[in-house]
Amino acid sequence: MIELVRDWDKWQVKDIGLDEPVKKLTPERIEEVINRILKQEGWARIKMYVDTCIHCGLCSNACHHYLSNDCHPHFAPVGKIKDTLWIMLERKGKVSPEFMKHVAETVYTECNVCMRCSQYCPFGIDIAYLISVVRRICHFLGLVPQYLQDTVNSHAVTMNQMWVKQDEWIDTLQWQEEEWQGEIPSVRIPIDKEGADVMYSVIGPEPKILAQLIGNAAVIMTVAGIDWTMPSFDGWDNSDMAMYSGDWEVMGRVKKAHFEAAMRLKCKKIVMGECGHAFRSVYDRGNRILGWKMHPIPIIHAVQFYYELIRDGKLKIARKIKEPVTLHDPCNIIRGRGLGEMARYVMRAICEDFRDMWPNKEYNYCCNAGGDTINCGPPWKKKRCDSNKVKAEQLKATGAKIVVTPCHNCHSGMEDIVHYYNLGMEVKFINELLVECIEIPENLKA
Amino acid sequence: MYEFVRGPLLWFSFAVFILGSIGKILYICWLNYKKDQTIYDYFSIKYGLRSIIHWIIPFGSLNMRQRPIHTIVSWSFHFCLLVVPIFLMAHNVLWYESFRISWWTLPDQLADIMTLIVIGACVFFFVRRKVLPEVKYVTFTSDYVLLVIAALPFITGFLAYHQWLLPYKMMIILHILSGELMLIAIPFTRLDHMLTFWLTRSYMGSEFGGVRHVKDY
C-alpha cells in the first residue's frame, strides 16, 4: 500500500471527522466507492483532463497554498491532484484507509476550489472540478472534517447551515427591525409578503452571529424604497456547504427549498446578501444539479443590487469613508460572475481613498477560507492562516486601514489573517459602510 | 528497408494517427455526451474561440506574461514542431511524390535553425523537469519518454541533413521511424494534448466567458 512522504506537514492536525471514520474503513469499501464515483459520475471530464495534463507545473503560481508554503510542490494544484486522484486512478482504487485520510485532508483543507488555477492552466483544466469529485468520494467514505460535516447535517435537517429554528429566525428578524426603529421608525422587515418585488435571502450565520447585517439590509431597503420580503419558512438560507463537502444530493434539496421559497411568495427576483459561496450554489452548481441551466428565477448578488441602487439614484451618498479602504474580490462573485467593476463602482462611491490591491478582480488570490476550508473549523485555523501568507502581504502592500469584502467566508478569512499577521486593519462588509454613508431622508427620521 | 519504412509502415502510421485522432476526439465527445451533457449546454463558440486565441498567441494570457522565457521557448517549440515537418523542402518533395500536392517551402537554412530551436526547447524542457521542484514533483518516466519521442525526429533529421554521425541512408531510416513513432504515439499518449487542447480550452473559455463573464486568460 502506498505511503506518501509528508515531511512538510508541520501542523499534524487532529480531526475526529477524519481520524475516527478511517478506523472503520476497509480497502474493499474504498475501492468500490472510488471506482463507482470516478467511472459513473466523473469519468467523462476526468478522462479528458487527466489525458490532457502534460505535467508542466504551470498552474503552480496560481495557488496561494503553494505560494504561502515556500512553494512546496505538494501544494501546487497539479501536486495535489498527483497526490490524490492520479494515485487512485493508477491503483484502480486499491488504496489504504490511511492514504484516504490524507486525501481528505488535502482536498478539504489545502484547496479552496477558487478556480484560479484554471486561469493559469494552458489547457483550461478544471482542477477545482477534479478536487470536487475527490471530495465526493471522501463524502461517500464518511471522511469529512467534523465541523464541516456538522454544517452539512444542519442543512439536511433544518435547511439552514446553523441549526437555526424557525422561531429563532423570526425572532431575529423582529429584533433587527426594532433595533433600527428608534432611528428610522418606518424600517420594517416584511415577512412572507406575497408578490413583493424582492425576496432577500441571507446565509445561516447572519441570524446566528451577524444579525446586524440583516438590520443594515432593512435600512437600505427602506431608504431605497424597495418592495421586499423575507420568508419565515425553510428556504430563507441561501448558503450551501453540502456543495463543498461533496454531498450533492443535500445541495440539490437545499437549493430547491431556496428557489421554491421565492416562487411560493411569488417574488419577482431574489437578492442575496453578501455571500460568495451561496451565490455559486445558486448561480453555478445548485441549479445544475436540479436540471436548470441557469437559476430558475432572477437572482442578483448584493454587490449588483447596491450598484444598481446607487447608479439609479435610489441611494444617495451623504458622506464618504475617509480612511484608506481596499477591496478583496471574492472568487465566487468576481471570478464566478464578473462583478469586479460593479464592486469598484460602489467602493468609489462611498470611499474617499479607495486603493486596489494586485492581483485583483478575477485574478485575485483566494481568501483561503471559502470552498469549505473555514468550515473545517478551529482545528485547522493555524494551517489555514499559515497557508495564506501571500494574502497578508497583498493586504499590507495596499496600506489600507479597512479591507472590504462582500463575502462571508472571505470576511472571516480576512479577519483571521489580519489578526494572525498583525496587520491592524478592520474587516467590513459593504453593507456596514453603506449604512454609514447613505443619506437618510428627513421624512424617514424619527 | 527504406522502401518498407517509406512505404507500408508510413501508410500504417498515418492511418493510425488519423483514425486514432478522429477516434480519440469522437470518444471524448461521445463520453461527454453520455455522462456529462452539461458540457454541450454551456458550450459557446464565441467564448471558446476567444479563449483559444488568447492561449495560442504568445503573451496572450496572464500566465504567459508572467513567465516570458518559458513562453518564448514553449511557443517557438510548438510553432517549429508543427511548421518544419509540413513545409520542409525535402518533405514537400515527398508530399508531391505521394499525393501530387505541393505548397510553399521553407528555405533549408531557416528550417535548420527551426530544427535546432525544437531540439534546444526539448533540452530546456528536460532541464526544467529535472531542476524545478514543482515540475519534478509531477514528472514520471513517461514524461521523459514523450520528450524523447518529440525530439528524435528532429535530432535524426538534423543529423541526416548534415550527414553526420551515421551514413545518410541509415540516418534517414531512423528519421522516418522516429517520425512514425511520434505519429502513432499522438492519439495514445499525453501527446494527445495536441487534439484535446481545443476541447478543454474552449470548454473552459465557454464557462468563463458565457457563465462567469470574466477572462480565463
XYZ file of C-alpha atoms in Angstrom:
663
model
C 0.000 0.000 0.000
C 1.171 3.447 -0.827
C 2.738 5.708 1.783
C 3.130 9.360 0.971
C 6.058 11.361 2.274
C 4.517 14.183 4.280
C 7.563 15.681 5.933
C 6.174 19.157 5.219
C 3.184 18.628 7.491
C 4.202 20.777 10.451
C 0.629 21.077 11.701
C -0.311 17.420 12.350
C -3.930 18.392 12.858
C -6.263 16.021 14.668
C -9.859 15.967 13.470
C -12.211 13.275 14.678
C -14.205 13.648 11.466
C -11.227 12.096 9.722
C -9.426 10.141 12.459
C -12.407 8.102 13.658
C -14.140 7.037 10.427
C -10.834 5.945 8.950
C -10.606 3.177 11.557
C -13.768 1.590 10.234
C -12.899 1.798 6.544
C -11.979 -1.342 4.642
C -9.926 -1.417 1.434
C -12.872 -3.112 -0.313
C -15.247 -0.297 0.561
C -12.705 2.304 -0.576
C -12.148 0.537 -3.872
C -15.866 0.233 -4.514
C -16.587 3.910 -3.789
C -13.639 5.273 -5.755
C -14.425 3.259 -8.845
C -18.137 3.977 -8.645
C -17.721 7.744 -8.423
C -14.870 8.000 -10.897
C -16.401 5.742 -13.510
C -20.063 6.573 -13.120
C -20.122 10.241 -12.249
C -16.963 11.968 -13.274
C -15.358 9.804 -15.893
C -16.058 11.986 -18.936
C -14.233 15.062 -17.733
C -11.698 13.208 -15.607
C -10.626 11.158 -18.615
C -10.348 14.287 -20.750
C -8.443 16.261 -18.127
C -6.089 13.515 -16.964
C -5.206 12.570 -20.546
C -4.575 16.189 -21.458
C -2.437 17.273 -18.489
C 1.145 17.391 -19.695
C 2.581 17.736 -16.163
C 4.083 21.147 -16.911
C 3.510 22.646 -13.458
C 2.451 25.995 -14.919
C -0.575 26.081 -12.607
C 1.647 26.300 -9.505
C 1.921 30.066 -9.267
C -1.848 30.409 -9.244
C -2.248 28.811 -5.828
C -1.989 30.717 -2.556
C -1.314 27.462 -0.667
C 1.716 26.874 -2.875
C 2.973 30.447 -2.690
C 2.454 30.658 1.074
C 4.090 27.333 1.930
C 7.518 28.187 0.492
C 6.495 26.856 -2.908
C 6.359 23.261 -1.697
C 5.399 21.220 -4.774
C 2.717 19.220 -2.928
C 0.662 22.419 -2.644
C 0.764 23.198 -6.350
C -2.627 22.445 -7.904
C -1.170 19.659 -10.029
C 0.762 18.377 -6.988
C -2.471 17.979 -5.056
C -4.042 16.134 -7.986
C -0.993 13.891 -8.191
C -1.181 13.009 -4.503
C -4.881 12.198 -4.687
C -6.587 11.482 -7.995
C -3.649 10.203 -10.034
C -2.769 7.634 -7.390
C -6.383 6.485 -7.103
C -6.546 6.080 -10.869
C -3.199 4.358 -11.114
C -4.080 1.889 -8.336
C -7.624 1.483 -9.649
C -8.951 2.384 -6.223
C -6.778 -0.093 -4.308
C -5.540 2.317 -1.656
C -5.332 2.191 2.123
C -7.660 3.924 4.627
C -4.684 5.937 5.898
C -4.000 7.162 2.362
C -7.635 8.237 2.013
C -7.365 10.232 5.222
C -4.518 12.228 3.708
C -6.540 12.615 0.533
C -9.418 14.085 2.528
C -7.059 16.443 4.324
C -5.632 17.597 1.009
C -8.908 18.183 -0.785
C -10.765 19.789 2.127
C -8.059 21.896 3.744
C -5.458 22.551 1.044
C -7.713 23.624 -1.788
C -10.484 26.233 -1.813
C -11.819 25.321 -5.278
C -11.418 29.014 -6.158
C -10.564 28.145 -9.775
C -7.639 30.491 -10.057
C -5.533 27.577 -11.336
C -7.901 27.081 -14.266
C -6.959 30.568 -15.391
C -3.308 29.595 -15.250
C -3.508 26.178 -16.902
C -2.685 26.430 -20.619
C -5.307 23.756 -21.287
C -8.001 25.230 -19.068
C -8.154 22.073 -16.991
C -10.794 22.463 -14.305
C -8.684 21.394 -11.343
C -11.350 22.575 -8.909
C -13.767 20.160 -10.540
C -11.309 17.294 -10.096
C -10.918 18.237 -6.428
C -14.724 18.338 -6.073
C -15.006 14.818 -7.445
C -12.400 13.599 -4.949
C -14.344 15.364 -2.183
C -17.415 13.469 -3.305
C -15.510 10.219 -2.881
C -14.482 11.335 0.615
C -18.099 12.202 1.383
C -19.255 8.713 0.455
C -16.487 7.243 2.609
C -17.594 9.409 5.531
C -14.236 11.168 5.635
C -15.295 14.775 6.133
C -13.831 17.153 8.734
C -16.168 17.185 11.723
C -17.149 20.859 11.727
C -17.872 20.803 8.015
C -19.986 17.673 8.304
C -21.918 19.319 11.098
C -22.948 22.199 8.841
C -23.997 19.702 6.183
C -26.044 17.807 8.762
C -27.655 21.075 9.746
C -28.554 21.753 6.103
C -30.054 18.289 5.791
C -32.156 18.607 8.947
C -33.103 22.291 9.129
C -32.445 23.541 5.568
C -30.122 26.121 7.055
C -26.470 25.986 7.918
C -26.517 26.823 11.629
C -29.290 24.787 13.238
C -31.446 27.937 13.408
C -35.018 27.076 14.389
C -37.964 28.856 12.815
C -38.954 30.754 15.983
C -35.361 31.939 16.446
C -35.260 33.068 12.850
C -38.456 35.112 13.035
C -37.439 36.494 16.404
C -34.086 37.637 14.973
C -35.814 39.466 12.128
C -38.134 41.249 14.536
C -35.258 42.119 16.846
C -33.278 43.671 13.998
C -36.311 45.589 12.845
C -36.717 47.056 16.319
C -33.001 47.846 16.609
C -33.331 50.425 13.850
C -36.835 51.704 14.521
C -35.524 54.118 17.176
C -33.681 55.939 14.410
C -35.902 55.240 11.409
C -39.405 54.329 12.588
C -40.550 53.039 9.207
C -37.886 50.318 8.997
C -39.686 47.028 8.539
C -38.669 43.517 7.678
C -41.785 42.295 5.892
C -42.206 38.589 6.481
C -43.914 36.366 3.881
C -45.251 39.255 1.831
C -46.726 37.708 -1.299
C -45.907 39.299 -4.636
C -43.105 41.517 -3.325
C -40.570 42.665 -5.907
C -37.634 41.284 -3.982
C -37.080 38.283 -1.751
C -33.984 38.996 0.291
C -32.081 35.910 1.387
C -29.088 35.517 3.660
C -26.848 32.740 4.903
C -27.426 30.891 8.167
C -24.587 32.605 10.063
C -26.258 36.021 9.647
C -29.099 35.385 12.130
C -26.728 33.294 14.245
C -23.744 35.597 14.687
C -24.045 38.658 12.422
C -27.643 39.736 12.841
C -26.790 43.417 12.432
C -26.245 42.768 8.729
C -29.942 41.932 8.365
C -30.807 45.183 10.144
C -28.491 47.091 7.797
C -30.180 45.467 4.817
C -33.572 46.557 6.168
C -32.333 50.172 6.340
C -31.007 50.042 2.781
C -34.295 48.563 1.529
C -36.336 51.158 3.385
C -34.293 54.139 2.227
C -34.247 52.894 -1.363
C -37.986 52.268 -1.227
C -37.821 48.617 -2.246
C -40.888 46.386 -2.057
C -39.280 43.416 -0.346
C -39.816 40.451 1.921
C -38.080 37.608 3.737
C -39.610 34.150 4.104
C -40.447 32.917 7.572
C -40.150 29.295 6.445
C -37.370 26.970 5.240
C -35.599 28.294 2.185
C -34.586 31.630 3.706
C -30.989 30.409 3.901
C -29.144 30.602 0.579
C -25.918 29.014 1.778
C -24.877 25.506 0.852
C -21.951 23.780 2.497
C -23.068 20.432 1.097
C -21.898 21.701 -2.283
C -18.369 21.703 -0.924
C -18.441 18.574 1.227
C -19.437 16.512 -1.808
C -22.979 15.786 -0.647
C -24.594 16.989 -3.859
C -27.934 15.382 -3.031
C -28.326 17.633 0.012
C -27.033 20.547 -2.077
C -29.897 19.986 -4.502
C -32.503 19.781 -1.727
C -31.292 22.982 -0.116
C -31.257 24.892 -3.386
C -34.708 23.626 -4.301
C -36.079 24.902 -0.991
C -34.485 28.285 -1.647
C -35.839 28.708 -5.182
C -39.254 27.426 -4.133
C -39.462 29.870 -1.230
C -39.269 32.734 -3.723
C -41.759 31.060 -6.023
C -44.175 30.406 -3.181
C -44.029 34.101 -2.274
C -44.460 34.979 -5.973
C -41.478 37.329 -5.773
C -40.056 38.809 -8.951
C -36.449 38.233 -8.004
C -34.119 37.117 -5.244
C -31.486 39.484 -3.905
C -28.779 37.664 -1.994
C -26.818 39.055 0.912
C -23.057 39.456 0.765
C -22.011 35.846 0.437
C -19.888 34.286 -2.252
C -20.295 30.540 -1.944
C -24.069 30.931 -1.685
C -24.009 32.791 -4.953
C -22.002 29.999 -6.564
C -24.523 27.496 -5.282
C -27.499 29.233 -6.915
C -25.691 30.514 -9.990
C -23.385 27.709 -10.950
C -23.758 24.464 -9.040
C -27.112 24.033 -7.310
C -29.142 24.999 -10.368
C -27.223 22.476 -12.474
C -27.903 19.561 -10.167
C -31.601 20.455 -10.276
C -31.533 20.469 -14.070
C -31.692 24.240 -14.575
C -29.188 25.705 -16.970
C -29.221 28.950 -15.010
C -31.170 29.981 -11.899
C -34.909 29.444 -12.450
C -35.892 32.929 -11.263
C -33.859 36.152 -11.483
C -31.211 36.293 -8.775
C -28.731 39.064 -8.155
C -25.961 39.405 -5.628
C -25.918 42.257 -3.104
C -22.996 43.919 -4.913
C -25.021 44.220 -8.099
C -28.047 45.333 -6.092
C -26.108 48.160 -4.368
C -24.572 49.124 -7.689
C -27.998 49.453 -9.296
C -29.422 51.407 -6.348
C -26.551 53.922 -6.383
C -26.493 54.166 -10.187
C -30.241 54.784 -10.342
C -30.112 57.377 -7.581
C -32.235 55.340 -5.184
C -29.457 55.559 -2.630
C -27.757 58.923 -2.271
C -24.340 59.145 -0.691
C -24.186 61.791 2.020
C -20.689 61.196 3.370
C -17.693 59.122 2.360
C -15.331 56.926 4.348
C -12.163 58.947 4.942
C -9.714 56.190 5.835
C -7.916 54.258 3.096
C -10.005 51.279 2.012
C -9.110 48.256 -0.076
C -11.306 45.584 -1.582
C -10.748 41.848 -1.523
C -12.505 40.308 -4.545
C -14.329 37.105 -3.561
C -13.770 34.350 -6.124
C -17.380 33.257 -6.390
C -18.859 36.592 -7.400
C -15.887 38.145 -9.180
C -14.153 35.225 -10.895
C -17.544 33.487 -10.769
C -19.784 36.263 -12.034
C -17.660 39.209 -13.155
C -18.949 41.734 -10.605
C -15.489 43.331 -10.264
C -16.372 46.611 -11.952
C -19.682 46.961 -10.109
C -17.936 46.387 -6.764
C -15.449 49.141 -7.620
C -18.224 51.487 -8.655
C -19.780 51.050 -5.211
C -16.436 51.364 -3.423
C -15.531 54.593 -5.216
C -18.964 55.983 -4.451
C -18.571 55.510 -0.706
C -14.802 55.801 -0.132
C -12.589 58.831 -0.493
C -9.387 56.829 -0.631
C -10.004 53.525 -2.398
C -6.847 51.513 -3.039
C -6.939 48.491 -5.284
C -4.762 45.515 -4.469
C -2.842 43.466 -7.010
C -3.648 40.903 -8.284
C -7.265 41.970 -8.281
C -10.656 41.274 -9.848
C -10.785 37.827 -11.427
C -7.062 37.339 -10.812
C -7.285 37.939 -7.061
C -5.722 35.474 -4.628
C -8.195 33.413 -2.662
C -9.069 34.216 0.969
C -8.231 30.625 1.983
C -11.468 30.446 3.938
C -14.047 29.751 1.249
C -14.546 26.499 -0.552
C -15.391 24.985 2.880
C -11.927 25.445 4.379
C -13.031 27.746 7.184
C -15.961 25.436 7.877
C -13.455 22.704 8.720
C -13.318 24.596 11.990
C -10.866 25.566 14.741
C -8.512 22.557 14.450
C -7.403 23.800 11.052
C -7.139 27.510 11.816
C -3.369 27.718 12.167
C -2.782 25.773 8.993
C -5.296 27.982 7.198
C -3.578 31.185 8.303
C -0.087 29.878 7.590
C -1.235 28.848 4.146
C -2.255 32.347 3.157
C 0.801 34.405 3.923
C 0.588 35.708 0.385
C -2.765 37.340 1.147
C -1.332 39.058 4.222
C 1.468 40.501 2.093
C -1.033 41.588 -0.512
C -3.195 43.352 2.092
C -0.223 45.003 3.735
C 1.044 46.410 0.441
C -2.132 48.464 -0.008
C -1.549 50.428 3.212
C -5.310 50.464 3.730
C -6.930 50.640 7.147
C -10.138 48.920 6.139
C -10.485 45.832 3.980
C -13.913 45.365 2.489
C -15.103 42.050 1.187
C -18.654 41.234 0.144
C -18.470 37.571 1.148
C -18.887 35.850 4.495
C -16.167 33.265 4.016
C -13.724 35.869 2.766
C -14.714 38.138 5.645
C -13.951 35.549 8.326
C -10.792 34.529 6.497
C -9.600 38.138 6.274
C -10.274 38.683 9.979
C -8.154 35.667 10.864
C -5.336 36.781 8.599
C -5.430 40.371 9.822
C -5.101 39.168 13.430
C -2.626 36.376 12.750
C -0.237 38.674 10.870
C -0.969 41.779 12.988
C -1.991 43.887 10.036
C -4.021 46.333 12.115
C -6.890 46.506 9.656
C -10.637 46.429 10.077
C -12.649 43.983 8.014
C -16.035 45.170 6.788
C -18.934 44.208 4.598
C -20.092 46.784 2.036
C -23.451 46.802 3.817
C -21.804 48.126 7.010
C -20.112 51.023 5.213
C -23.172 51.757 3.134
C -25.446 52.442 6.130
C -22.832 54.901 7.409
C -22.646 56.700 4.087
C -26.139 56.896 2.680
C -28.411 59.871 3.059
C -31.399 59.089 5.282
C -34.238 61.314 4.025
C -35.635 63.661 6.680
C -39.173 62.278 6.362
C -37.924 58.833 7.399
C -36.084 60.003 10.505
C -37.627 59.803 13.952
C 14.380 -1.423 -45.524
C 13.997 2.165 -46.762
C 11.181 1.090 -49.080
C 9.387 -0.556 -46.208
C 9.573 2.365 -43.767
C 8.853 4.840 -46.561
C 6.016 2.689 -47.906
C 3.721 0.424 -45.906
C 4.935 1.476 -42.480
C 4.396 5.128 -43.299
C 0.889 4.424 -44.564
C 0.229 2.422 -41.444
C 1.413 5.162 -39.123
C -0.539 7.839 -40.986
C -3.631 5.659 -40.773
C -3.132 5.093 -37.057
C -2.511 8.799 -36.498
C -5.528 9.996 -38.460
C -8.004 7.307 -37.453
C -6.689 7.266 -33.879
C -7.028 11.031 -33.603
C -10.533 11.083 -35.007
C -11.404 8.144 -32.776
C -9.975 9.841 -29.715
C -11.914 13.064 -30.297
C -15.118 11.192 -31.076
C -14.669 9.023 -27.984
C -14.278 12.046 -25.719
C -17.236 13.815 -27.330
C -19.354 10.673 -27.035
C -18.283 10.079 -23.435
C -19.193 13.634 -22.502
C -22.494 13.321 -24.301
C -23.293 10.160 -22.416
C -22.018 11.142 -18.965
C -21.850 14.914 -18.754
C -24.142 16.608 -21.232
C -23.894 19.944 -19.460
C -20.626 20.499 -21.318
C -22.630 20.861 -24.527
C -25.269 23.056 -22.896
C -22.736 25.652 -21.824
C -20.549 25.413 -24.897
C -20.109 28.728 -26.682
C -18.217 29.081 -29.959
C -17.587 32.768 -29.365
C -16.030 32.404 -25.934
C -14.349 29.115 -26.846
C -12.544 30.837 -29.704
C -11.746 33.847 -27.522
C -10.013 31.558 -25.075
C -8.160 29.549 -27.732
C -6.915 32.688 -29.467
C -5.578 34.158 -26.243
C -3.774 30.973 -25.384
C -2.153 30.342 -28.784
C -0.878 33.886 -29.272
C 2.347 34.389 -27.312
C 1.853 36.593 -24.236
C -1.895 36.479 -24.747
C -2.555 35.300 -21.192
C -1.521 36.492 -17.739
C 0.436 33.324 -17.006
C 2.376 33.678 -20.251
C 3.200 37.292 -19.451
C 4.452 36.278 -16.022
C 6.821 33.664 -17.487
C 8.393 35.333 -20.525
C 11.246 32.852 -21.034
C 9.006 29.837 -20.807
C 6.511 31.492 -23.147
C 9.094 32.209 -25.819
C 10.624 28.734 -25.613
C 7.342 26.885 -25.451
C 5.692 28.889 -28.206
C 8.681 28.603 -30.563
C 8.872 24.886 -29.824
C 5.257 24.235 -30.757
C 5.386 26.538 -33.770
C 8.529 24.976 -35.214
C 7.380 21.466 -34.354
C 4.279 21.917 -36.481
C 5.707 24.024 -39.295
C 9.008 22.311 -40.072
C 7.660 18.829 -40.915
C 4.938 20.228 -43.157
C 6.876 22.909 -45.035
C 10.366 21.438 -45.197
C 11.637 21.320 -48.806
C 12.582 17.649 -48.602
C 9.183 16.729 -47.153
C 7.480 18.769 -49.860
C 9.083 16.579 -52.468
C 7.671 13.545 -50.654
C 4.216 15.126 -50.432
C 4.406 15.635 -54.185
C 5.664 12.108 -54.856
C 2.883 10.546 -52.804
C -0.115 12.775 -53.331
C 0.815 15.084 -56.211
C 0.373 18.068 -53.944
C 2.861 20.762 -53.062
C 2.927 24.084 -51.278
C 5.322 26.731 -50.002
C 8.666 25.528 -48.743
C 10.957 26.814 -46.057
C 14.489 27.796 -47.063
C 16.742 24.987 -45.886
C 18.798 27.260 -43.701
C 15.730 28.553 -41.872
C 14.423 25.021 -41.451
C 17.785 24.104 -39.987
C 17.529 26.859 -37.401
C 13.955 25.928 -36.568
C 15.012 22.324 -36.074
C 17.664 23.477 -33.647
C 15.020 25.506 -31.821
C 12.922 22.360 -31.345
C 15.911 20.390 -30.090
C 17.008 23.242 -27.845
C 13.491 23.573 -26.427
C 13.437 19.856 -25.652
C 16.667 20.305 -23.717
C 15.062 23.247 -21.919
C 12.023 21.146 -21.013
C 14.278 18.313 -19.861
C 16.290 20.605 -17.604
C 13.087 22.180 -16.334
C 11.739 18.770 -15.354
C 14.998 17.963 -13.583
C 15.500 21.274 -11.817
C 12.210 22.976 -10.931
C 10.743 21.296 -7.825
C 7.101 21.818 -8.793
C 7.703 20.209 -12.192
C 9.981 17.479 -10.890
C 7.296 16.514 -8.374
C 4.820 15.645 -11.137
C 7.318 14.202 -13.612
C 7.241 10.480 -14.404
C 9.452 8.385 -16.660
C 6.734 8.655 -19.270
C 7.234 12.420 -19.412
C 10.861 11.943 -20.406
C 9.866 9.280 -22.928
C 7.396 11.686 -24.525
C 10.079 14.338 -24.681
C 12.422 11.917 -26.427
C 9.674 10.869 -28.855
C 9.129 14.513 -29.749
C 12.824 15.303 -30.069
C 14.004 12.240 -32.010
C 12.589 13.070 -35.456
C 14.258 16.472 -35.268
C 17.592 15.188 -33.996
C 17.749 12.449 -36.649
C 16.511 14.833 -39.342
C 19.166 17.361 -38.440
C 21.918 14.730 -38.449
C 20.683 13.267 -41.738
C 20.612 16.656 -43.442
C 24.167 17.376 -42.373
C 25.192 13.754 -42.978
C 26.848 13.470 -39.604
C 27.391 10.507 -37.278
C 25.785 7.738 -39.376
C 25.632 7.083 -43.113
C 22.851 9.134 -44.671
C 20.715 6.154 -45.656
C 20.763 4.691 -42.164
C 20.063 8.017 -40.516
C 17.162 8.738 -42.813
C 15.612 5.373 -41.956
C 15.958 6.214 -38.257
C 14.470 9.606 -39.006
C 11.426 8.144 -40.717
C 10.991 5.538 -37.993
C 11.093 8.157 -35.256
C 8.601 10.313 -37.142
C 6.301 7.325 -37.459
C 6.692 6.576 -33.780
C 5.601 10.091 -32.949
C 2.590 9.925 -35.260
C 1.461 6.653 -33.720
C 2.075 7.942 -30.188
C -0.053 11.068 -30.561
C -3.525 9.558 -30.139
C -2.493 7.140 -27.395
C -0.268 9.170 -25.082
C -0.386 12.570 -23.432
C 0.862 13.935 -26.754
C -2.861 13.910 -27.484
C -2.957 17.333 -25.865
C -2.478 18.360 -29.483
C -6.041 17.128 -30.046
C -7.702 17.767 -26.703
C -6.301 21.277 -26.187
C -9.049 22.628 -28.429
C -11.750 20.859 -26.441
C -10.634 21.623 -22.885
C -9.590 25.167 -23.693
C -12.803 26.063 -25.462
C -14.947 24.491 -22.754
C -13.210 26.481 -20.026
C -13.453 29.563 -22.233
C -17.189 28.972 -22.587
C -17.661 28.680 -18.830
C -15.581 31.754 -18.057
C -16.992 33.860 -20.867
C -20.595 32.718 -21.050
C -21.417 31.968 -17.424
C -18.820 33.748 -15.318
C -18.424 36.829 -17.555
C -14.694 37.085 -16.916
C -11.442 36.347 -18.679
C -9.778 32.940 -18.449
C -6.501 34.142 -19.847
